[in-house]
JSON list of C-alpha atoms in Angstrom, two decimals:
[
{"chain": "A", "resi": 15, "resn": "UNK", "atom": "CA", "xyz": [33.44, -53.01, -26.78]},
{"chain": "A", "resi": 16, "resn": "UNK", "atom": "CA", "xyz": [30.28, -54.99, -25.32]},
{"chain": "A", "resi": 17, "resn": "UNK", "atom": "CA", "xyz": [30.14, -54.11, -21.44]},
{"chain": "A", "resi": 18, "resn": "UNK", "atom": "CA", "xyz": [30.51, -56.54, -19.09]},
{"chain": "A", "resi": 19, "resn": "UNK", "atom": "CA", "xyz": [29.40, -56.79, -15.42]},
{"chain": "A", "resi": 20, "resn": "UNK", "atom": "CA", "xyz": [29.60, -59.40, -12.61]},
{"chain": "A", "resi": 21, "resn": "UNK", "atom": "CA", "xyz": [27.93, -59.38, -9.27]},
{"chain": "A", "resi": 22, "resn": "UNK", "atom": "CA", "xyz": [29.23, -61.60, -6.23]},
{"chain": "A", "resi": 23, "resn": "UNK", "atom": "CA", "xyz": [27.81, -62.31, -3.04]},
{"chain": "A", "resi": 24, "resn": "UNK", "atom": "CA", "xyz": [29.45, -64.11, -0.58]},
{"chain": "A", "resi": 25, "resn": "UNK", "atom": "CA", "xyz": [27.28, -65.61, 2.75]},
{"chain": "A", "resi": 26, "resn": "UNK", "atom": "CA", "xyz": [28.59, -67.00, 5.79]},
{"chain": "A", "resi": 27, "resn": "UNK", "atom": "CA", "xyz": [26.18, -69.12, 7.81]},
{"chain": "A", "resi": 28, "resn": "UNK", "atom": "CA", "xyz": [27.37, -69.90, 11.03]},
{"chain": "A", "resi": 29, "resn": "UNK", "atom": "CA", "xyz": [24.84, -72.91, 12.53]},
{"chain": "A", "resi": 30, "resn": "UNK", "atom": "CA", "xyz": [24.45, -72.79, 16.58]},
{"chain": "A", "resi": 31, "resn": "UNK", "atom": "CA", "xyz": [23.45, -76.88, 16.71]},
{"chain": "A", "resi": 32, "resn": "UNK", "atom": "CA", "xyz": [24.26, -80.24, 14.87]},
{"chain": "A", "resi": 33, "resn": "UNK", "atom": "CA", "xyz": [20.92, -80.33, 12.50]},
{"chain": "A", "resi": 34, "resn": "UNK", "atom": "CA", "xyz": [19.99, -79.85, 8.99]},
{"chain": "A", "resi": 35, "resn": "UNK", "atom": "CA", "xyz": [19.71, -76.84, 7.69]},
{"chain": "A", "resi": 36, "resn": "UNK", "atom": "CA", "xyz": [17.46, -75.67, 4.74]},
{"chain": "A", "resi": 37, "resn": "UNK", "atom": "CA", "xyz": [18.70, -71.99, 2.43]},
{"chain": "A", "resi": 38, "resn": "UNK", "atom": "CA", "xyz": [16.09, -70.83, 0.11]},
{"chain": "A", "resi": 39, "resn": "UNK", "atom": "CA", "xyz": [15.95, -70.62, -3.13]},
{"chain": "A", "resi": 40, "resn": "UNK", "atom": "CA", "xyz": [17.81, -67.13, -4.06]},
{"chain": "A", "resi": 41, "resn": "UNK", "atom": "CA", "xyz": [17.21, -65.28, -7.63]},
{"chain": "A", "resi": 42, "resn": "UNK", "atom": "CA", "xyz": [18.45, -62.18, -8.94]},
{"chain": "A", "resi": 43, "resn": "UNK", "atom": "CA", "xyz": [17.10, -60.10, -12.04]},
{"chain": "A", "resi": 44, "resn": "UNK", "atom": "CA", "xyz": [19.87, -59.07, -14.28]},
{"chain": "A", "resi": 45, "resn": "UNK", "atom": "CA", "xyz": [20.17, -57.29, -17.60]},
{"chain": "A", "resi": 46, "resn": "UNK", "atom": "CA", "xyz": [21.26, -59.05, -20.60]},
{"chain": "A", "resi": 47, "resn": "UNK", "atom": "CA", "xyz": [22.68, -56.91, -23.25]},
{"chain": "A", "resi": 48, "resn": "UNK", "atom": "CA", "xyz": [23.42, -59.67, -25.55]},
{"chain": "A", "resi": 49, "resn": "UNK", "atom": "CA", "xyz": [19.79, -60.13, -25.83]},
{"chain": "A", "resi": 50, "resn": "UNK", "atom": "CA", "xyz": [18.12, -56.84, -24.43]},
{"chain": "A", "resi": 51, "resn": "UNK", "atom": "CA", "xyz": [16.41, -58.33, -22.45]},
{"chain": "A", "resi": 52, "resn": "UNK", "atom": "CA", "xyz": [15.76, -58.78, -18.73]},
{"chain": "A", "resi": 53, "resn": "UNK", "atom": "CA", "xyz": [16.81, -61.83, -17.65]},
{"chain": "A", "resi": 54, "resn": "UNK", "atom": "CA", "xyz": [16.60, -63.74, -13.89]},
{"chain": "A", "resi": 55, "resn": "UNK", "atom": "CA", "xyz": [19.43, -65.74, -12.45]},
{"chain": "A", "resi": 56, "resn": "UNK", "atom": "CA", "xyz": [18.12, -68.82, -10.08]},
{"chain": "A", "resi": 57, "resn": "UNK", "atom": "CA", "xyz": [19.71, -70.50, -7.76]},
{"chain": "A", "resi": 58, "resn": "UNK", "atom": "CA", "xyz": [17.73, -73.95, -6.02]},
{"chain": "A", "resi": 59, "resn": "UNK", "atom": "CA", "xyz": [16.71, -74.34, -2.55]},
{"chain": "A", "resi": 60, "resn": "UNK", "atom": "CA", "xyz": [19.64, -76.65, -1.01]},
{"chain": "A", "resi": 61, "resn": "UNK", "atom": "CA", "xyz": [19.83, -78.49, 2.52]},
{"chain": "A", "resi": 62, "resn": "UNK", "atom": "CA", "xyz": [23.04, -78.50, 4.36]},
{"chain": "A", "resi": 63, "resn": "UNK", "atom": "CA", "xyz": [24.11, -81.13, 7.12]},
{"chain": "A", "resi": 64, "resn": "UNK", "atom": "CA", "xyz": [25.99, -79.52, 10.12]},
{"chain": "A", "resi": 65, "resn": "UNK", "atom": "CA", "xyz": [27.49, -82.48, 12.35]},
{"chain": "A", "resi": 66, "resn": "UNK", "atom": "CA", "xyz": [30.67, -81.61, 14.80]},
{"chain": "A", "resi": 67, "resn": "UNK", "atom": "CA", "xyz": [29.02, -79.52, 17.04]},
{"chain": "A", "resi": 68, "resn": "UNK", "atom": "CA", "xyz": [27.31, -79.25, 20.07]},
{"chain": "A", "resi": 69, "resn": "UNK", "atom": "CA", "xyz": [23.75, -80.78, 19.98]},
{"chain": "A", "resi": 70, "resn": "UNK", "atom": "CA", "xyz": [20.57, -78.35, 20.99]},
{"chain": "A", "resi": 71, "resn": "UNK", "atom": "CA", "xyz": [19.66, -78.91, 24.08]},
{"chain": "A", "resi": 72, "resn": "UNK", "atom": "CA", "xyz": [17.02, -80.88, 24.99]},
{"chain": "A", "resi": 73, "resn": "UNK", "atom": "CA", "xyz": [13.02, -79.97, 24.47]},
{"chain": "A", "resi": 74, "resn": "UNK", "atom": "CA", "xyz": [14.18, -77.03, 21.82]},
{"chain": "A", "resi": 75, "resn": "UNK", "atom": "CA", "xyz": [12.98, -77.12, 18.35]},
{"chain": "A", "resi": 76, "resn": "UNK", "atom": "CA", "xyz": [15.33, -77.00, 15.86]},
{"chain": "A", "resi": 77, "resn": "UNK", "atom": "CA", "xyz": [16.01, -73.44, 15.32]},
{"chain": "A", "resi": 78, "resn": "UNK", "atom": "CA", "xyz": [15.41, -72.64, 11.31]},
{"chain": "A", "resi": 79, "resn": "UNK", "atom": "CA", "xyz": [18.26, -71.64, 9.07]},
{"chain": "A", "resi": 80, "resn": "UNK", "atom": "CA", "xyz": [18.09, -67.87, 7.97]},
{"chain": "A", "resi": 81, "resn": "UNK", "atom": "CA", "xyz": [17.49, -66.75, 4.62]},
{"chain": "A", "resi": 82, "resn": "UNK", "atom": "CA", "xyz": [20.50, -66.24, 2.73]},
{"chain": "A", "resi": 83, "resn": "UNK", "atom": "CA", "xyz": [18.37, -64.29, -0.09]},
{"chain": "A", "resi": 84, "resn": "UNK", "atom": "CA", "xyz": [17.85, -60.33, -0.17]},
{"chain": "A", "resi": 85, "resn": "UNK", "atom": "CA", "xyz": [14.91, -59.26, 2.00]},
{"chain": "A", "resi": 86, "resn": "UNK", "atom": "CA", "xyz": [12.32, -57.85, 0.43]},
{"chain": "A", "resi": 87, "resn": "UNK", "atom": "CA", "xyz": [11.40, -54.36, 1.35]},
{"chain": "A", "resi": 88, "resn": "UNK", "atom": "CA", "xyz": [8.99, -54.89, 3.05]},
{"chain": "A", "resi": 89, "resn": "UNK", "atom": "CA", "xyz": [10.91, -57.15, 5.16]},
{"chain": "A", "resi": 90, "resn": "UNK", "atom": "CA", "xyz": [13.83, -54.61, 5.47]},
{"chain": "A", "resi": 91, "resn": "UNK", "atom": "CA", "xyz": [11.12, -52.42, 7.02]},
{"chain": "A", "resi": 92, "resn": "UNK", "atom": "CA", "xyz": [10.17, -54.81, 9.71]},
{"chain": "A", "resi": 93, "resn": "UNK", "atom": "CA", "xyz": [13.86, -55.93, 10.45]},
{"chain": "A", "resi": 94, "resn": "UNK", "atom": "CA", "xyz": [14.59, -51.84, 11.19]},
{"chain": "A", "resi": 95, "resn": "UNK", "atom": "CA", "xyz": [11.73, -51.76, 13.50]},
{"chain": "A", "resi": 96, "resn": "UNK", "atom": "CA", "xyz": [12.58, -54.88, 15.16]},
{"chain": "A", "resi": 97, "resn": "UNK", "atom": "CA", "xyz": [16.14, -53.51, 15.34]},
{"chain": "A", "resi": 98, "resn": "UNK", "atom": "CA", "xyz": [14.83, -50.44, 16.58]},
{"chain": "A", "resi": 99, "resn": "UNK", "atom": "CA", "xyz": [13.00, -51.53, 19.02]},
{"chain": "A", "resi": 100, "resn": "UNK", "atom": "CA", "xyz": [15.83, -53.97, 20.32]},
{"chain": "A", "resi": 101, "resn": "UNK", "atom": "CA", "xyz": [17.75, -51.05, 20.96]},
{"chain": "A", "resi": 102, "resn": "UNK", "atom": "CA", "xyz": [15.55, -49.10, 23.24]},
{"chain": "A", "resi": 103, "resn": "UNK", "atom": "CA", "xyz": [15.00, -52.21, 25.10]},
{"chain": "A", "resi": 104, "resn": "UNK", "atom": "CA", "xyz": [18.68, -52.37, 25.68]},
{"chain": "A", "resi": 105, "resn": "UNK", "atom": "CA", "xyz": [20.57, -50.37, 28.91]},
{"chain": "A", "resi": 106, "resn": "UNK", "atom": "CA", "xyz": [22.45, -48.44, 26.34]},
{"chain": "A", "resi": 107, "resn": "UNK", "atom": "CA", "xyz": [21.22, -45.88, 24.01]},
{"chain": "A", "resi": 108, "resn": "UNK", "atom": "CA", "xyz": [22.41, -42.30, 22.58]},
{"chain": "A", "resi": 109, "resn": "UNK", "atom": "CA", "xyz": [19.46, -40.24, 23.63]},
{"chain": "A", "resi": 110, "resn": "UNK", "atom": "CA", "xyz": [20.19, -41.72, 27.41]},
{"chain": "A", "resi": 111, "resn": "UNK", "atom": "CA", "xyz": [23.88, -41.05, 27.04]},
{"chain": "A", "resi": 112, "resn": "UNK", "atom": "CA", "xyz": [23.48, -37.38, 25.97]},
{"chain": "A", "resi": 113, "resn": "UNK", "atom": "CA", "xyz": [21.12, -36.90, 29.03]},
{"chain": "A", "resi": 114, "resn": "UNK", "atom": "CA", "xyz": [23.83, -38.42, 31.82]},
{"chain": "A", "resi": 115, "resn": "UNK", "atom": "CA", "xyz": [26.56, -35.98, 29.81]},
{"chain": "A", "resi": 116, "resn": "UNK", "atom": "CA", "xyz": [24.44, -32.99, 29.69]},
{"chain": "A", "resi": 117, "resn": "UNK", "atom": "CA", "xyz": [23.29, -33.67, 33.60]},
{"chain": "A", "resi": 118, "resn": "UNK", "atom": "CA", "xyz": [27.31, -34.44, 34.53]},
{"chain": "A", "resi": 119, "resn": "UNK", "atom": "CA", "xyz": [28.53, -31.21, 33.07]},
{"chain": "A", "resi": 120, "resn": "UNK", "atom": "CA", "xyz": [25.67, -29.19, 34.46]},
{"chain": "A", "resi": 121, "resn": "UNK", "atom": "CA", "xyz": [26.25, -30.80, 37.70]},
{"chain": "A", "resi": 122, "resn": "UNK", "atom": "CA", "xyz": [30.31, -29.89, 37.62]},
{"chain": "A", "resi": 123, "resn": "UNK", "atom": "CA", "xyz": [29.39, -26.12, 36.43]},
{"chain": "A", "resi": 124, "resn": "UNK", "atom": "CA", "xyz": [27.49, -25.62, 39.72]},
{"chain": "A", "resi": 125, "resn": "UNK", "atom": "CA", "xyz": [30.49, -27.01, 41.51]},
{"chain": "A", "resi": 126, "resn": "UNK", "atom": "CA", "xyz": [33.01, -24.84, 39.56]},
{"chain": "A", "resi": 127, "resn": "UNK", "atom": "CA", "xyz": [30.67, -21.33, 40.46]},
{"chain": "A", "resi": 128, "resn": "UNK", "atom": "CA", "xyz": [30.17, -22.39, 43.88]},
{"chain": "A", "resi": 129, "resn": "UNK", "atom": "CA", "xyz": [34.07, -23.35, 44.32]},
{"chain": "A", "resi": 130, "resn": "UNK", "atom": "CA", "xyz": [34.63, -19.66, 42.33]},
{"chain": "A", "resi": 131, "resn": "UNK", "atom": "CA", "xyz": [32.20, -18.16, 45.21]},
{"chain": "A", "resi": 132, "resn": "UNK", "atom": "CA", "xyz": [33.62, -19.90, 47.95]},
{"chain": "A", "resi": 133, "resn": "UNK", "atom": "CA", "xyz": [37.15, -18.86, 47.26]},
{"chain": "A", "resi": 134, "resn": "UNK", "atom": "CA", "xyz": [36.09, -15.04, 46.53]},
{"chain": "A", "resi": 135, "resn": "UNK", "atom": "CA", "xyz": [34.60, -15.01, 49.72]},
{"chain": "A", "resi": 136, "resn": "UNK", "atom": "CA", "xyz": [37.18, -17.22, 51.96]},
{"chain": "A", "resi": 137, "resn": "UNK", "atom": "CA", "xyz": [39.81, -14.70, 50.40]},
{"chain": "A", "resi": 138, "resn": "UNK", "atom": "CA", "xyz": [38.60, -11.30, 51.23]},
{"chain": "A", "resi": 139, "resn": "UNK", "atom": "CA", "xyz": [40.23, -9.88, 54.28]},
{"chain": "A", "resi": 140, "resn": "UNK", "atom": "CA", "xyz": [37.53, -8.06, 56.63]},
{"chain": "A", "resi": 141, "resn": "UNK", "atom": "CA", "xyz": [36.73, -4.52, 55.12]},
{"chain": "A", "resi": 142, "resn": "UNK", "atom": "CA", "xyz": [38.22, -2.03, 57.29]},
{"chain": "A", "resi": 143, "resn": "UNK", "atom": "CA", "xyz": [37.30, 1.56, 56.98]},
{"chain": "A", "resi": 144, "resn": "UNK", "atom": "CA", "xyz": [40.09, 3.83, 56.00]},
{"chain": "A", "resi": 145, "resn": "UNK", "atom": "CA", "xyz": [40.73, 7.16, 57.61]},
{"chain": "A", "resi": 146, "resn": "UNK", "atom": "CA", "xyz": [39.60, 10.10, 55.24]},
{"chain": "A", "resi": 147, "resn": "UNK", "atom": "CA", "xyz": [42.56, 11.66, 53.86]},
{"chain": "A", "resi": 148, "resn": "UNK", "atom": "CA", "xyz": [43.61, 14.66, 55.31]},
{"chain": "A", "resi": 149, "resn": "UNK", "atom": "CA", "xyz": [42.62, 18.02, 52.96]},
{"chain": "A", "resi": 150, "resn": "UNK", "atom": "CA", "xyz": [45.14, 19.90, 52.02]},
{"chain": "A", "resi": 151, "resn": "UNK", "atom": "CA", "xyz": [44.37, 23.75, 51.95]},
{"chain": "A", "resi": 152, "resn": "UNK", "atom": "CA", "xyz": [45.55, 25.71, 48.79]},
{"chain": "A", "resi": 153, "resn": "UNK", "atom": "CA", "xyz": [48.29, 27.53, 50.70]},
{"chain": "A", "resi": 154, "resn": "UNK", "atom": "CA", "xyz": [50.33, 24.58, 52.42]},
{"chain": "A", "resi": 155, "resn": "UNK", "atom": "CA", "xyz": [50.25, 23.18, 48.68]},
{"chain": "A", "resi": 156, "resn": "UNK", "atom": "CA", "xyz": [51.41, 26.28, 46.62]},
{"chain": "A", "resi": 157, "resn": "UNK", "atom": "CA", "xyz": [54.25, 26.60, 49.28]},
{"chain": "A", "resi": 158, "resn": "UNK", "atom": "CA", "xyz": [55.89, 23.14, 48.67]},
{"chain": "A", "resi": 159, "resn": "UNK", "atom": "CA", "xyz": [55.34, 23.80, 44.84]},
{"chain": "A", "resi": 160, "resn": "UNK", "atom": "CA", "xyz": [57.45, 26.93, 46.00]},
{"chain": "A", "resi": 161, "resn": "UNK", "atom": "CA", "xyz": [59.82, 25.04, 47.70]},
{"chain": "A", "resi": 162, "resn": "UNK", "atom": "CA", "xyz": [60.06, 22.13, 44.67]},
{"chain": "A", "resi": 163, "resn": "UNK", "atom": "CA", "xyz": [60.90, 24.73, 41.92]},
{"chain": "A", "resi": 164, "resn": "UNK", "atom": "CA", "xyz": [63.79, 26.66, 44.25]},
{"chain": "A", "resi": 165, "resn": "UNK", "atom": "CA", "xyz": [65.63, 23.14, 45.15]},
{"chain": "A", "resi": 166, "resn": "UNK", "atom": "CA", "xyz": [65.88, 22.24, 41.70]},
{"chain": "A", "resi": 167, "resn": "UNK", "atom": "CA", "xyz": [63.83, 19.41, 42.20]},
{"chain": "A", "resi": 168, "resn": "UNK", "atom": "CA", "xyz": [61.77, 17.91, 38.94]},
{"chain": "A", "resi": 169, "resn": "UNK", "atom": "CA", "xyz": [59.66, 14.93, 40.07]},
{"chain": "A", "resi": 170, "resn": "UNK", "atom": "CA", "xyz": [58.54, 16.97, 43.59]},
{"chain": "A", "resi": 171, "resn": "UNK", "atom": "CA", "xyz": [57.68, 19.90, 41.53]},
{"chain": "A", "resi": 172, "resn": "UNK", "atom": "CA", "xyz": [55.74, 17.76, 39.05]},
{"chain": "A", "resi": 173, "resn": "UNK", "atom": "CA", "xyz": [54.18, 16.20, 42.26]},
{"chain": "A", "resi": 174, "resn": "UNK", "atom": "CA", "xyz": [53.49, 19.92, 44.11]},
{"chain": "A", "resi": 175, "resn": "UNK", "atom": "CA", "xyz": [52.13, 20.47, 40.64]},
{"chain": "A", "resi": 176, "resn": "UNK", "atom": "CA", "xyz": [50.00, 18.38, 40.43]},
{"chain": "A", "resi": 177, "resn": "UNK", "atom": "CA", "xyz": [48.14, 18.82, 44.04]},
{"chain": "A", "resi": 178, "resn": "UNK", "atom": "CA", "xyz": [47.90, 21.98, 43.68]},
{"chain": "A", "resi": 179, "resn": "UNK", "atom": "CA", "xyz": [45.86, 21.95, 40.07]},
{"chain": "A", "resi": 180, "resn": "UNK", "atom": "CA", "xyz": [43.41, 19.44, 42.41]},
{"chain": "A", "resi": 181, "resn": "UNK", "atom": "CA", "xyz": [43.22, 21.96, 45.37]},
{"chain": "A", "resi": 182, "resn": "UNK", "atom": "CA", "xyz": [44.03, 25.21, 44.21]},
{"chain": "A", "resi": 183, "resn": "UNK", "atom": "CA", "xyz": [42.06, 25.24, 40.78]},
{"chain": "A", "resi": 184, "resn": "UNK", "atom": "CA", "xyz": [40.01, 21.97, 41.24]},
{"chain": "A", "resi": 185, "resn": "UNK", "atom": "CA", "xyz": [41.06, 20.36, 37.96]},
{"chain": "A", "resi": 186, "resn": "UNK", "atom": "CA", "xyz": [41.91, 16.63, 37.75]},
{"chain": "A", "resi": 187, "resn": "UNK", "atom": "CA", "xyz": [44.75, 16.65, 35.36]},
{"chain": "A", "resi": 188, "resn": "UNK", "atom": "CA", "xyz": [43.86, 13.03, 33.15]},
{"chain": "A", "resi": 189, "resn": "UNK", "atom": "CA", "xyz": [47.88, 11.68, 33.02]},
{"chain": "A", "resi": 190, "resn": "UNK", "atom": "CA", "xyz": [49.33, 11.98, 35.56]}
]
């Protein structure tokens, strides 16, 4: 089964003024594998009329139709730059809208931290110095233990208990 192939390109041309407007010629090279050769497909410079519309203004030159033919590379390398350069002329870019971003949100992390300081500080009640807690001697401590285990009573023996392993033997028990 012979392969077959087709390639079309559609244009739209969309003229500013009333004038006449010349398209270049425009040629493709193809393959032909009926012949096996390379072949070229041509089409002829035409010239299109373009009444109906608003006239240039006065003292303008006409302005020239674009090419409706593939750019050469060459071309396609100057059109980038020109395009490129357009856009850093232009008030918006990427590079100058990552910068404004980057300085916003450094800007509102300041204000966060300082609003995080402010309230720590506008918070805290004045320090006041606590009285040091009274020591307990080994004796008064052993006696409530005393006291605790002859009432029958479990959580103020635990409690006896346990001040008296901190004054009596000086051991911290860990759970308690």
């Amino acid at each position: 089964m012979p392969v077959v192939g087709v390639r079309q390109e559609k244009w739209v041309v969309v003229a500013p003024y009333n004038g006449e407007y010349e398209f270049p010629s425009v040629s493709v090279d193809w393959w032909n594998a009926a012949t096996g050769k390379q072949a070229t497909a041509r089409i002829e410079p035409t010239k299109m009329v373009v009444t109906g519309g608003a006239a240039p203004p006065v003292g303008t030159p006409p302005v020239p139709a674009k090419s409706a033919a593939p750019e050469l590379p060459a071309q396609a390398d100057k059109a980038a730059g020109s395009a490129a350069a357009d856009a850093d002329t232009s008030w918006f870019s990427w590079s100058r809208f990552a910068a404004v971003l980057l300085l916003i949100w450094a800007v509102l992390s300041l204000a966060w931290l300082a609003w995080l300081w402010w309230q720590k500080h506008r918070r805290s009640p004045p320090r006041q110095t606590l009285a040091a807690p009274r020591k307990l001697d080994a004796k008064a401590v052993w006696k409530r233990l005393e006291q605790a285990c002859q009432q029958n009573q479990p959580q103020a023996t635990h409690d006896a208990l346990v001040q008296w392993l901190d004054v009596g033997l000086n051991i911290r028990p860990l759970n308690c």
